[in-house]
Amino acid sequence: MYSFRPVVPEDQALICRHRVEMFRASGRDEAILAEMDGPFGEWLRPRLASGAYFGWLGMIGSGEVVAGLGMMVIDWPPHPSHPTQSARGYILNVFVEPEQRGRGLARALMDLAMEEARRRGLDHMILHATPMGRPLYEVLGWTQTSEMGLSLRDGG
Ligand SMILES: CC(C)(COP(=O)(O)OP(=O)(O)OC[C@H]1O[C@@H](n2cnc3c(N)ncnc32)[C@H](O)[C@@H]1OP(=O)(O)O)[C@@H](O)C(=O)NCCC(=O)NCCS
């Protein structure tokens, strides 16, 4: 019923929309999402072109894209979770259109990401979960980490 393909540079606008929709679904402030959209697009373009940002899209039979997931390999100092590696796999922009949820699309995209992570020999993966995403990742065996955050941005 669904098919999947890797993202290509022409998917730029679609990935930008998925990112905004993902944060919108968790109730993030619309003004901040509007502020983020342009800078995210500028950040994404060269990384999508170079392959530093990669990922997959899920499509229904007509070819319409209804889901997406992005991935990066990010520089990270060796850590007890990956003592011999100076990188982590990072999953981002996981989004499924509302009418297609609950049908295994996110699970299938995560399977593709894990397959790629293993192919690249990565020892450790991270992501930041929205409240809606947390049950998905828990079902897939992900656990909460010790990360904390502090905003230094005015009004942030
Ligand atoms: C979170 C989201 C990506 C899940 O996509 P989905 O295609 O509906 O998820 P799947 O159907 O593949 O679910 C896979 C498993 O996770 C569980 N799951 C997924 N979302 C869940 C939820 N909100 N509550 C409870 N369980 C959930 C399912 O029960 C399923 O388990 P099963 O296969 O054993 O039945 C989707 O709801 C979404 O796009 N939300 C808005 C954006 C967002 O928050 N993205 C996450 C960013 S971190």
Short mmCIF file of N, CA and C and ligand atoms in Angstrom, two decimals:
data_model
loop_
_atom_site.label_atom_id
_atom_site.label_comp_id
_atom_site.label_asym_id
_atom_site.label_seq_id
_atom_site.Cartn_x
_atom_site.Cartn_y
_atom_site.Cartn_z
N MET A 1 0.83 -1.21 0.00
CA MET A 1 0.00 0.00 0.00
C MET A 1 0.87 1.27 0.00
N TYR A 2 1.95 1.20 0.77
CA TYR A 2 2.86 2.36 0.80
C TYR A 2 4.16 2.01 0.11
N SER A 3 4.81 3.05 -0.43
CA SER A 3 6.16 2.85 -0.94
C SER A 3 7.05 3.94 -0.34
N PHE A 4 8.34 3.73 -0.43
CA PHE A 4 9.29 4.63 0.22
C PHE A 4 10.43 4.95 -0.74
N ARG A 5 10.94 6.17 -0.61
CA ARG A 5 12.11 6.53 -1.42
C ARG A 5 12.99 7.50 -0.63
N PRO A 6 14.27 7.55 -0.96
CA PRO A 6 15.15 8.51 -0.28
C PRO A 6 14.79 9.94 -0.68
N VAL A 7 15.05 10.89 0.21
CA VAL A 7 14.84 12.30 -0.13
C VAL A 7 15.89 12.74 -1.15
N VAL A 8 15.49 13.72 -1.97
CA VAL A 8 16.40 14.33 -2.96
C VAL A 8 16.30 15.85 -2.79
N PRO A 9 17.24 16.61 -3.36
CA PRO A 9 17.22 18.07 -3.17
C PRO A 9 15.89 18.72 -3.57
N GLU A 10 15.18 18.13 -4.53
CA GLU A 10 13.90 18.70 -4.96
C GLU A 10 12.84 18.59 -3.86
N ASP A 11 13.11 17.83 -2.83
CA ASP A 11 12.15 17.69 -1.72
C ASP A 11 12.29 18.80 -0.69
N GLN A 12 13.14 19.77 -0.97
CA GLN A 12 13.40 20.87 -0.03
C GLN A 12 12.13 21.46 0.59
N ALA A 13 11.19 21.90 -0.25
CA ALA A 13 9.99 22.57 0.27
C ALA A 13 9.14 21.62 1.11
N LEU A 14 9.08 20.39 0.67
CA LEU A 14 8.29 19.37 1.38
C LEU A 14 8.86 19.11 2.77
N ILE A 15 10.17 19.01 2.85
CA ILE A 15 10.82 18.75 4.15
C ILE A 15 10.60 19.95 5.07
N CYS A 16 10.69 21.15 4.50
CA CYS A 16 10.43 22.36 5.32
C CYS A 16 9.01 22.32 5.86
N ARG A 17 8.06 21.91 5.03
CA ARG A 17 6.66 21.85 5.48
C ARG A 17 6.50 20.78 6.56
N HIS A 18 7.12 19.64 6.36
CA HIS A 18 7.02 18.58 7.37
C HIS A 18 7.55 19.06 8.72
N ARG A 19 8.65 19.82 8.68
CA ARG A 19 9.22 20.27 9.96
C ARG A 19 8.25 21.22 10.69
N VAL A 20 7.67 22.15 9.94
CA VAL A 20 6.72 23.07 10.56
C VAL A 20 5.50 22.31 11.06
N GLU A 21 4.98 21.40 10.25
CA GLU A 21 3.79 20.63 10.65
C GLU A 21 4.07 19.77 11.88
N MET A 22 5.29 19.22 11.94
CA MET A 22 5.65 18.40 13.09
C MET A 22 5.59 19.22 14.37
N PHE A 23 6.19 20.41 14.35
CA PHE A 23 6.16 21.25 15.56
C PHE A 23 4.76 21.80 15.82
N ARG A 24 4.03 22.10 14.75
CA ARG A 24 2.66 22.60 14.91
C ARG A 24 1.81 21.56 15.63
N ALA A 25 2.02 20.29 15.29
CA ALA A 25 1.23 19.20 15.91
C ALA A 25 1.48 19.12 17.40
N SER A 26 2.64 19.63 17.86
CA SER A 26 2.88 19.60 19.30
C SER A 26 2.62 20.98 19.92
N GLY A 27 1.90 21.83 19.18
CA GLY A 27 1.40 23.07 19.75
C GLY A 27 2.41 24.19 19.88
N ARG A 28 3.49 24.13 19.11
CA ARG A 28 4.50 25.19 19.21
C ARG A 28 3.95 26.50 18.65
N ASP A 29 4.47 27.59 19.17
CA ASP A 29 4.01 28.94 18.85
C ASP A 29 4.14 29.23 17.34
N GLU A 30 3.04 29.67 16.73
CA GLU A 30 3.03 29.90 15.27
C GLU A 30 4.03 30.96 14.85
N ALA A 31 4.20 32.00 15.67
CA ALA A 31 5.13 33.08 15.30
C ALA A 31 6.55 32.53 15.26
N ILE A 32 6.88 31.66 16.19
CA ILE A 32 8.24 31.09 16.21
C ILE A 32 8.44 30.13 15.03
N LEU A 33 7.37 29.39 14.70
CA LEU A 33 7.48 28.48 13.54
C LEU A 33 7.71 29.29 12.26
N ALA A 34 7.02 30.42 12.16
CA ALA A 34 7.20 31.28 10.98
C ALA A 34 8.63 31.83 10.94
N GLU A 35 9.15 32.15 12.11
CA GLU A 35 10.51 32.69 12.20
C GLU A 35 11.54 31.61 11.83
N MET A 36 11.24 30.37 12.19
CA MET A 36 12.18 29.26 11.96
C MET A 36 12.23 28.81 10.50
N ASP A 37 11.09 28.93 9.81
CA ASP A 37 10.92 28.29 8.50
C ASP A 37 12.00 28.69 7.49
N GLY A 38 12.23 30.00 7.33
CA GLY A 38 13.22 30.47 6.35
C GLY A 38 14.63 30.01 6.71
N PRO A 39 15.08 30.28 7.94
CA PRO A 39 16.43 29.83 8.34
C PRO A 39 16.60 28.32 8.23
N PHE A 40 15.53 27.55 8.54
CA PHE A 40 15.67 26.09 8.38
C PHE A 40 15.89 25.75 6.91
N GLY A 41 15.12 26.39 6.03
CA GLY A 41 15.29 26.13 4.60
C GLY A 41 16.71 26.44 4.13
N GLU A 42 17.26 27.56 4.62
CA GLU A 42 18.64 27.93 4.24
C GLU A 42 19.64 26.92 4.77
N TRP A 43 19.39 26.45 5.97
CA TRP A 43 20.27 25.44 6.57
C TRP A 43 20.19 24.14 5.78
N LEU A 44 18.95 23.78 5.39
CA LEU A 44 18.72 22.48 4.77
C LEU A 44 19.34 22.37 3.38
N ARG A 45 19.20 23.44 2.59
CA ARG A 45 19.54 23.34 1.16
C ARG A 45 20.93 22.73 0.91
N PRO A 46 21.99 23.28 1.47
CA PRO A 46 23.32 22.70 1.18
C PRO A 46 23.50 21.31 1.76
N ARG A 47 22.83 21.03 2.86
CA ARG A 47 23.00 19.71 3.50
C ARG A 47 22.25 18.63 2.74
N LEU A 48 21.13 19.01 2.16
CA LEU A 48 20.38 18.08 1.33
C LEU A 48 21.19 17.79 0.05
N ALA A 49 21.81 18.84 -0.46
CA ALA A 49 22.62 18.68 -1.69
C ALA A 49 23.84 17.81 -1.43
N SER A 50 24.46 17.96 -0.27
CA SER A 50 25.70 17.22 0.01
C SER A 50 25.44 15.82 0.53
N GLY A 51 24.20 15.58 0.98
CA GLY A 51 23.90 14.28 1.59
C GLY A 51 24.13 14.28 3.09
N ALA A 52 24.53 15.41 3.66
CA ALA A 52 24.70 15.48 5.12
C ALA A 52 23.35 15.30 5.81
N TYR A 53 22.32 15.80 5.15
CA TYR A 53 20.93 15.52 5.57
C TYR A 53 20.38 14.50 4.58
N PHE A 54 19.91 13.40 5.11
CA PHE A 54 19.31 12.40 4.23
C PHE A 54 18.05 11.89 4.91
N GLY A 55 17.35 10.99 4.26
CA GLY A 55 16.13 10.49 4.86
C GLY A 55 15.25 9.84 3.82
N TRP A 56 14.00 9.64 4.20
CA TRP A 56 13.08 8.90 3.33
C TRP A 56 11.70 9.54 3.40
N LEU A 57 10.95 9.31 2.32
CA LEU A 57 9.56 9.76 2.26
C LEU A 57 8.69 8.54 2.03
N GLY A 58 7.49 8.59 2.59
CA GLY A 58 6.52 7.53 2.38
C GLY A 58 5.41 8.03 1.48
N MET A 59 5.00 7.20 0.53
CA MET A 59 3.99 7.60 -0.45
C MET A 59 2.84 6.62 -0.50
N ILE A 60 1.65 7.15 -0.78
CA ILE A 60 0.51 6.28 -1.04
C ILE A 60 0.54 5.88 -2.52
N GLY A 61 -0.40 5.03 -2.91
CA GLY A 61 -0.40 4.45 -4.26
C GLY A 61 -0.33 5.47 -5.38
N SER A 62 -0.97 6.62 -5.19
CA SER A 62 -0.98 7.65 -6.24
C SER A 62 0.38 8.33 -6.39
N GLY A 63 1.28 8.07 -5.46
CA GLY A 63 2.59 8.73 -5.50
C GLY A 63 2.65 9.94 -4.59
N GLU A 64 1.52 10.29 -3.99
CA GLU A 64 1.50 11.46 -3.09
C GLU A 64 2.31 11.15 -1.83
N VAL A 65 3.19 12.08 -1.48
CA VAL A 65 4.00 11.92 -0.26
C VAL A 65 3.14 12.22 0.96
N VAL A 66 3.13 11.29 1.92
CA VAL A 66 2.30 11.47 3.12
C VAL A 66 3.11 11.35 4.42
N ALA A 67 4.40 11.13 4.31
CA ALA A 67 5.20 10.97 5.53
C ALA A 67 6.67 11.19 5.21
N GLY A 68 7.43 11.55 6.23
CA GLY A 68 8.87 11.73 6.02
C GLY A 68 9.66 11.59 7.30
N LEU A 69 10.93 11.34 7.12
CA LEU A 69 11.88 11.24 8.25
C LEU A 69 13.24 11.71 7.74
N GLY A 70 13.92 12.51 8.55
CA GLY A 70 15.27 12.96 8.20
C GLY A 70 16.30 12.34 9.12
N MET A 71 17.53 12.30 8.65
CA MET A 71 18.61 11.70 9.45
C MET A 71 19.92 12.42 9.15
N MET A 72 20.77 12.47 10.16
CA MET A 72 22.11 13.03 10.01
C MET A 72 23.08 12.18 10.82
N VAL A 73 24.33 12.27 10.48
CA VAL A 73 25.38 11.72 11.35
C VAL A 73 26.09 12.93 11.91
N ILE A 74 25.95 13.15 13.21
CA ILE A 74 26.46 14.38 13.79
C ILE A 74 27.73 14.13 14.60
N ASP A 75 28.62 15.11 14.52
CA ASP A 75 29.87 15.05 15.26
C ASP A 75 29.59 15.05 16.76
N TRP A 76 30.21 14.12 17.49
CA TRP A 76 29.97 14.03 18.94
C TRP A 76 31.18 13.39 19.59
N PRO A 77 31.65 13.92 20.68
CA PRO A 77 32.84 13.30 21.29
C PRO A 77 32.56 11.88 21.77
N PRO A 78 33.54 11.02 21.73
CA PRO A 78 33.35 9.67 22.27
C PRO A 78 32.75 9.74 23.66
N HIS A 79 31.87 8.83 23.92
CA HIS A 79 30.99 8.89 25.09
C HIS A 79 30.75 7.44 25.53
N PRO A 80 30.41 7.22 26.80
CA PRO A 80 30.16 5.83 27.21
C PRO A 80 29.17 5.09 26.31
N SER A 81 28.25 5.82 25.69
CA SER A 81 27.29 5.15 24.79
C SER A 81 27.92 4.76 23.46
N HIS A 82 29.03 5.39 23.13
CA HIS A 82 29.75 5.06 21.87
C HIS A 82 31.22 5.40 22.08
N PRO A 83 31.88 4.58 22.93
CA PRO A 83 33.23 4.92 23.39
C PRO A 83 34.29 5.02 22.32
N THR A 84 34.07 4.38 21.19
CA THR A 84 35.12 4.41 20.15
C THR A 84 34.70 5.23 18.93
N GLN A 85 33.54 5.87 18.99
CA GLN A 85 33.06 6.63 17.84
C GLN A 85 32.88 8.10 18.20
N SER A 86 33.21 8.99 17.26
CA SER A 86 33.05 10.42 17.50
C SER A 86 31.87 10.96 16.68
N ALA A 87 30.78 10.22 16.67
CA ALA A 87 29.58 10.61 15.93
C ALA A 87 28.37 9.88 16.51
N ARG A 88 27.21 10.47 16.27
CA ARG A 88 25.94 9.83 16.62
C ARG A 88 25.01 9.97 15.43
N GLY A 89 24.14 9.01 15.29
CA GLY A 89 23.07 9.17 14.31
C GLY A 89 21.97 10.01 14.94
N TYR A 90 21.39 10.90 14.16
CA TYR A 90 20.34 11.79 14.66
C TYR A 90 19.12 11.70 13.76
N ILE A 91 17.98 11.45 14.36
CA ILE A 91 16.72 11.35 13.61
C ILE A 91 15.93 12.64 13.84
N LEU A 92 15.39 13.21 12.78
CA LEU A 92 14.60 14.43 12.94
C LEU A 92 13.49 14.50 11.90
N ASN A 93 12.61 15.43 12.11
CA ASN A 93 11.53 15.72 11.15
C ASN A 93 10.67 14.49 10.82
N VAL A 94 10.33 13.74 11.85
CA VAL A 94 9.44 12.59 11.64
C VAL A 94 8.00 13.10 11.59
N PHE A 95 7.37 12.89 10.46
CA PHE A 95 6.01 13.44 10.29
C PHE A 95 5.18 12.53 9.40
N VAL A 96 3.94 12.29 9.83
CA VAL A 96 2.97 11.53 9.03
C VAL A 96 1.71 12.38 8.93
N GLU A 97 1.17 12.51 7.73
CA GLU A 97 -0.06 13.29 7.56
C GLU A 97 -1.16 12.70 8.46
N PRO A 98 -1.97 13.58 9.07
CA PRO A 98 -2.95 13.11 10.07
C PRO A 98 -3.82 11.94 9.60
N GLU A 99 -4.29 12.00 8.36
CA GLU A 99 -5.22 10.94 7.90
C GLU A 99 -4.53 9.61 7.64
N GLN A 100 -3.19 9.60 7.67
CA GLN A 100 -2.45 8.35 7.42
C GLN A 100 -1.82 7.79 8.69
N ARG A 101 -2.11 8.39 9.83
CA ARG A 101 -1.47 7.94 11.07
C ARG A 101 -2.05 6.62 11.56
N GLY A 102 -1.27 5.91 12.34
CA GLY A 102 -1.74 4.66 12.93
C GLY A 102 -1.72 3.49 11.97
N ARG A 103 -1.02 3.63 10.86
CA ARG A 103 -0.98 2.56 9.86
C ARG A 103 0.44 2.03 9.64
N GLY A 104 1.34 2.39 10.53
CA GLY A 104 2.68 1.82 10.47
C GLY A 104 3.68 2.60 9.64
N LEU A 105 3.29 3.80 9.17
CA LEU A 105 4.23 4.56 8.32
C LEU A 105 5.47 5.01 9.08
N ALA A 106 5.26 5.54 10.29
CA ALA A 106 6.42 6.02 11.06
C ALA A 106 7.32 4.84 11.43
N ARG A 107 6.71 3.74 11.79
CA ARG A 107 7.51 2.54 12.11
C ARG A 107 8.34 2.13 10.90
N ALA A 108 7.74 2.13 9.72
CA ALA A 108 8.47 1.73 8.51
C ALA A 108 9.62 2.70 8.22
N LEU A 109 9.37 4.00 8.41
CA LEU A 109 10.45 4.98 8.19
C LEU A 109 11.57 4.80 9.21
N MET A 110 11.19 4.51 10.46
CA MET A 110 12.21 4.27 11.48
C MET A 110 13.01 3.01 11.16
N ASP A 111 12.34 2.01 10.61
CA ASP A 111 13.06 0.78 10.22
C ASP A 111 14.12 1.10 9.15
N LEU A 112 13.73 1.96 8.19
CA LEU A 112 14.69 2.34 7.15
C LEU A 112 15.88 3.07 7.76
N ALA A 113 15.59 3.96 8.71
CA ALA A 113 16.67 4.72 9.36
C ALA A 113 17.60 3.79 10.14
N MET A 114 17.03 2.83 10.84
CA MET A 114 17.86 1.91 11.63
C MET A 114 18.71 1.02 10.72
N GLU A 115 18.12 0.63 9.61
CA GLU A 115 18.87 -0.17 8.63
C GLU A 115 20.08 0.62 8.12
N GLU A 116 19.85 1.90 7.84
CA GLU A 116 20.94 2.75 7.35
C GLU A 116 21.97 2.99 8.44
N ALA A 117 21.50 3.15 9.67
CA ALA A 117 22.43 3.36 10.79
C ALA A 117 23.35 2.15 10.94
N ARG A 118 22.76 0.98 10.81
CA ARG A 118 23.58 -0.25 10.94
C ARG A 118 24.54 -0.36 9.76
N ARG A 119 24.04 0.01 8.59
CA ARG A 119 24.90 -0.05 7.39
C ARG A 119 26.11 0.87 7.57
N ARG A 120 25.89 2.02 8.23
CA ARG A 120 26.99 2.97 8.46
C ARG A 120 27.82 2.61 9.68
N GLY A 121 27.42 1.57 10.38
CA GLY A 121 28.19 1.12 11.54
C GLY A 121 28.07 2.01 12.76
N LEU A 122 26.99 2.77 12.85
CA LEU A 122 26.81 3.67 14.00
C LEU A 122 26.46 2.88 15.26
N ASP A 123 27.04 3.26 16.37
CA ASP A 123 26.77 2.58 17.64
C ASP A 123 25.62 3.22 18.41
N HIS A 124 25.32 4.49 18.11
CA HIS A 124 24.35 5.17 18.98
C HIS A 124 23.52 6.18 18.18
N MET A 125 22.24 6.21 18.49
CA MET A 125 21.30 7.12 17.81
C MET A 125 20.62 8.00 18.86
N ILE A 126 20.31 9.22 18.46
CA ILE A 126 19.52 10.09 19.34
C ILE A 126 18.42 10.78 18.54
N LEU A 127 17.44 11.30 19.27
CA LEU A 127 16.39 12.14 18.69
C LEU A 127 15.76 12.94 19.81
N HIS A 128 15.02 13.94 19.45
CA HIS A 128 14.24 14.70 20.43
C HIS A 128 12.77 14.42 20.12
N ALA A 129 12.08 13.85 21.08
CA ALA A 129 10.70 13.41 20.83
C ALA A 129 9.68 14.48 21.19
N THR A 130 8.70 14.66 20.33
CA THR A 130 7.52 15.44 20.70
C THR A 130 6.66 14.54 21.60
N PRO A 131 5.73 15.13 22.35
CA PRO A 131 4.84 14.28 23.15
C PRO A 131 4.13 13.23 22.29
N MET A 132 3.78 13.59 21.06
CA MET A 132 3.08 12.64 20.19
C MET A 132 4.02 11.54 19.70
N GLY A 133 5.28 11.89 19.56
CA GLY A 133 6.24 10.91 19.05
C GLY A 133 6.73 9.94 20.11
N ARG A 134 6.68 10.35 21.37
CA ARG A 134 7.29 9.53 22.43
C ARG A 134 6.78 8.08 22.45
N PRO A 135 5.44 7.85 22.39
CA PRO A 135 4.97 6.44 22.43
C PRO A 135 5.51 5.62 21.26
N LEU A 136 5.64 6.25 20.12
CA LEU A 136 6.20 5.55 18.95
C LEU A 136 7.61 5.05 19.26
N TYR A 137 8.45 5.95 19.76
CA TYR A 137 9.85 5.58 20.00
C TYR A 137 9.95 4.55 21.13
N GLU A 138 9.09 4.70 22.12
CA GLU A 138 9.11 3.73 23.22
C GLU A 138 8.79 2.33 22.71
N VAL A 139 7.78 2.25 21.85
CA VAL A 139 7.41 0.95 21.26
C VAL A 139 8.61 0.37 20.50
N LEU A 140 9.42 1.24 19.93
CA LEU A 140 10.56 0.79 19.13
C LEU A 140 11.82 0.56 19.97
N GLY A 141 11.70 0.74 21.29
CA GLY A 141 12.82 0.42 22.17
C GLY A 141 13.71 1.58 22.59
N TRP A 142 13.33 2.80 22.17
CA TRP A 142 14.13 3.97 22.55
C TRP A 142 13.83 4.31 24.02
N THR A 143 14.84 4.86 24.70
CA THR A 143 14.64 5.25 26.10
C THR A 143 15.03 6.71 26.30
N GLN A 144 14.49 7.28 27.35
CA GLN A 144 14.77 8.68 27.68
C GLN A 144 16.24 8.84 28.10
N THR A 145 16.86 9.97 27.73
CA THR A 145 18.25 10.20 28.15
C THR A 145 18.29 11.34 29.18
N SER A 146 19.49 11.71 29.54
CA SER A 146 19.66 12.70 30.60
C SER A 146 19.75 14.13 30.08
N GLU A 147 19.46 14.34 28.79
CA GLU A 147 19.66 15.68 28.24
C GLU A 147 18.78 16.72 28.94
N MET A 148 19.38 17.89 29.20
CA MET A 148 18.64 19.03 29.73
C MET A 148 18.88 20.20 28.79
N GLY A 149 18.08 21.23 28.88
CA GLY A 149 18.24 22.39 28.01
C GLY A 149 18.02 23.69 28.76
N LEU A 150 18.56 24.77 28.21
CA LEU A 150 18.37 26.10 28.80
C LEU A 150 18.31 27.10 27.66
N SER A 151 17.27 27.88 27.60
CA SER A 151 17.17 28.87 26.53
C SER A 151 17.84 30.17 26.94
N LEU A 152 18.71 30.69 26.07
CA LEU A 152 19.36 31.97 26.31
C LEU A 152 18.76 33.04 25.40
N ARG A 153 17.68 32.67 24.74
CA ARG A 153 17.05 33.56 23.77
C ARG A 153 16.01 34.39 24.48
N ASP A 154 15.94 35.70 24.20
CA ASP A 154 14.93 36.55 24.83
C ASP A 154 13.56 36.00 24.50
N GLY A 155 12.76 35.75 25.51
CA GLY A 155 11.41 35.25 25.29
C GLY A 155 11.38 33.80 24.88
N GLY A 156 12.56 33.14 24.81
CA GLY A 156 12.61 31.76 24.32
C GLY A 156 12.21 30.76 25.38
C1 LIG B 1 4.18 10.45 15.88
C2 LIG B 1 3.82 10.04 14.45
C3 LIG B 1 5.04 10.27 13.56
C4 LIG B 1 3.46 8.54 14.45
O1 LIG B 1 3.24 8.14 13.11
P1 LIG B 1 2.33 6.86 12.75
O2 LIG B 1 2.55 6.53 11.34
O3 LIG B 1 0.94 7.12 13.19
O4 LIG B 1 2.97 5.75 13.68
P2 LIG B 1 2.86 4.18 13.41
O5 LIG B 1 1.51 3.86 12.90
O6 LIG B 1 4.02 3.73 12.60
O7 LIG B 1 3.02 3.62 14.88
C5 LIG B 1 4.03 2.70 15.23
C6 LIG B 1 3.82 2.27 16.65
O8 LIG B 1 3.90 3.36 17.56
C7 LIG B 1 2.68 3.48 18.31
N1 LIG B 1 2.28 4.90 18.30
C8 LIG B 1 2.56 5.80 17.35
N2 LIG B 1 2.04 7.00 17.69
C9 LIG B 1 1.42 6.81 18.86
C10 LIG B 1 0.69 7.67 19.72
N3 LIG B 1 0.52 8.97 19.44
N4 LIG B 1 0.17 7.14 20.85
C11 LIG B 1 0.34 5.83 21.15
N5 LIG B 1 1.03 4.99 20.38
C12 LIG B 1 1.57 5.46 19.25
C13 LIG B 1 1.64 2.67 17.60
O9 LIG B 1 0.78 2.07 18.50
C14 LIG B 1 2.43 1.68 16.84
O10 LIG B 1 2.63 0.51 17.58
P3 LIG B 1 2.19 -0.88 16.95
O11 LIG B 1 2.84 -0.96 15.59
O12 LIG B 1 2.73 -1.84 17.93
O13 LIG B 1 0.71 -0.80 16.86
C15 LIG B 1 2.61 10.84 13.92
O14 LIG B 1 1.56 10.77 14.87
C16 LIG B 1 2.91 12.29 13.64
O15 LIG B 1 3.33 12.65 12.54
N6 LIG B 1 2.68 13.18 14.63
C17 LIG B 1 2.91 14.60 14.45
C18 LIG B 1 4.38 14.93 14.29
C19 LIG B 1 5.23 14.40 15.42
O16 LIG B 1 4.96 14.62 16.59
N7 LIG B 1 6.28 13.67 15.03
C20 LIG B 1 7.23 13.07 15.96
C21 LIG B 1 8.41 13.97 16.04
S1 LIG B 1 9.55 13.50 17.30
#
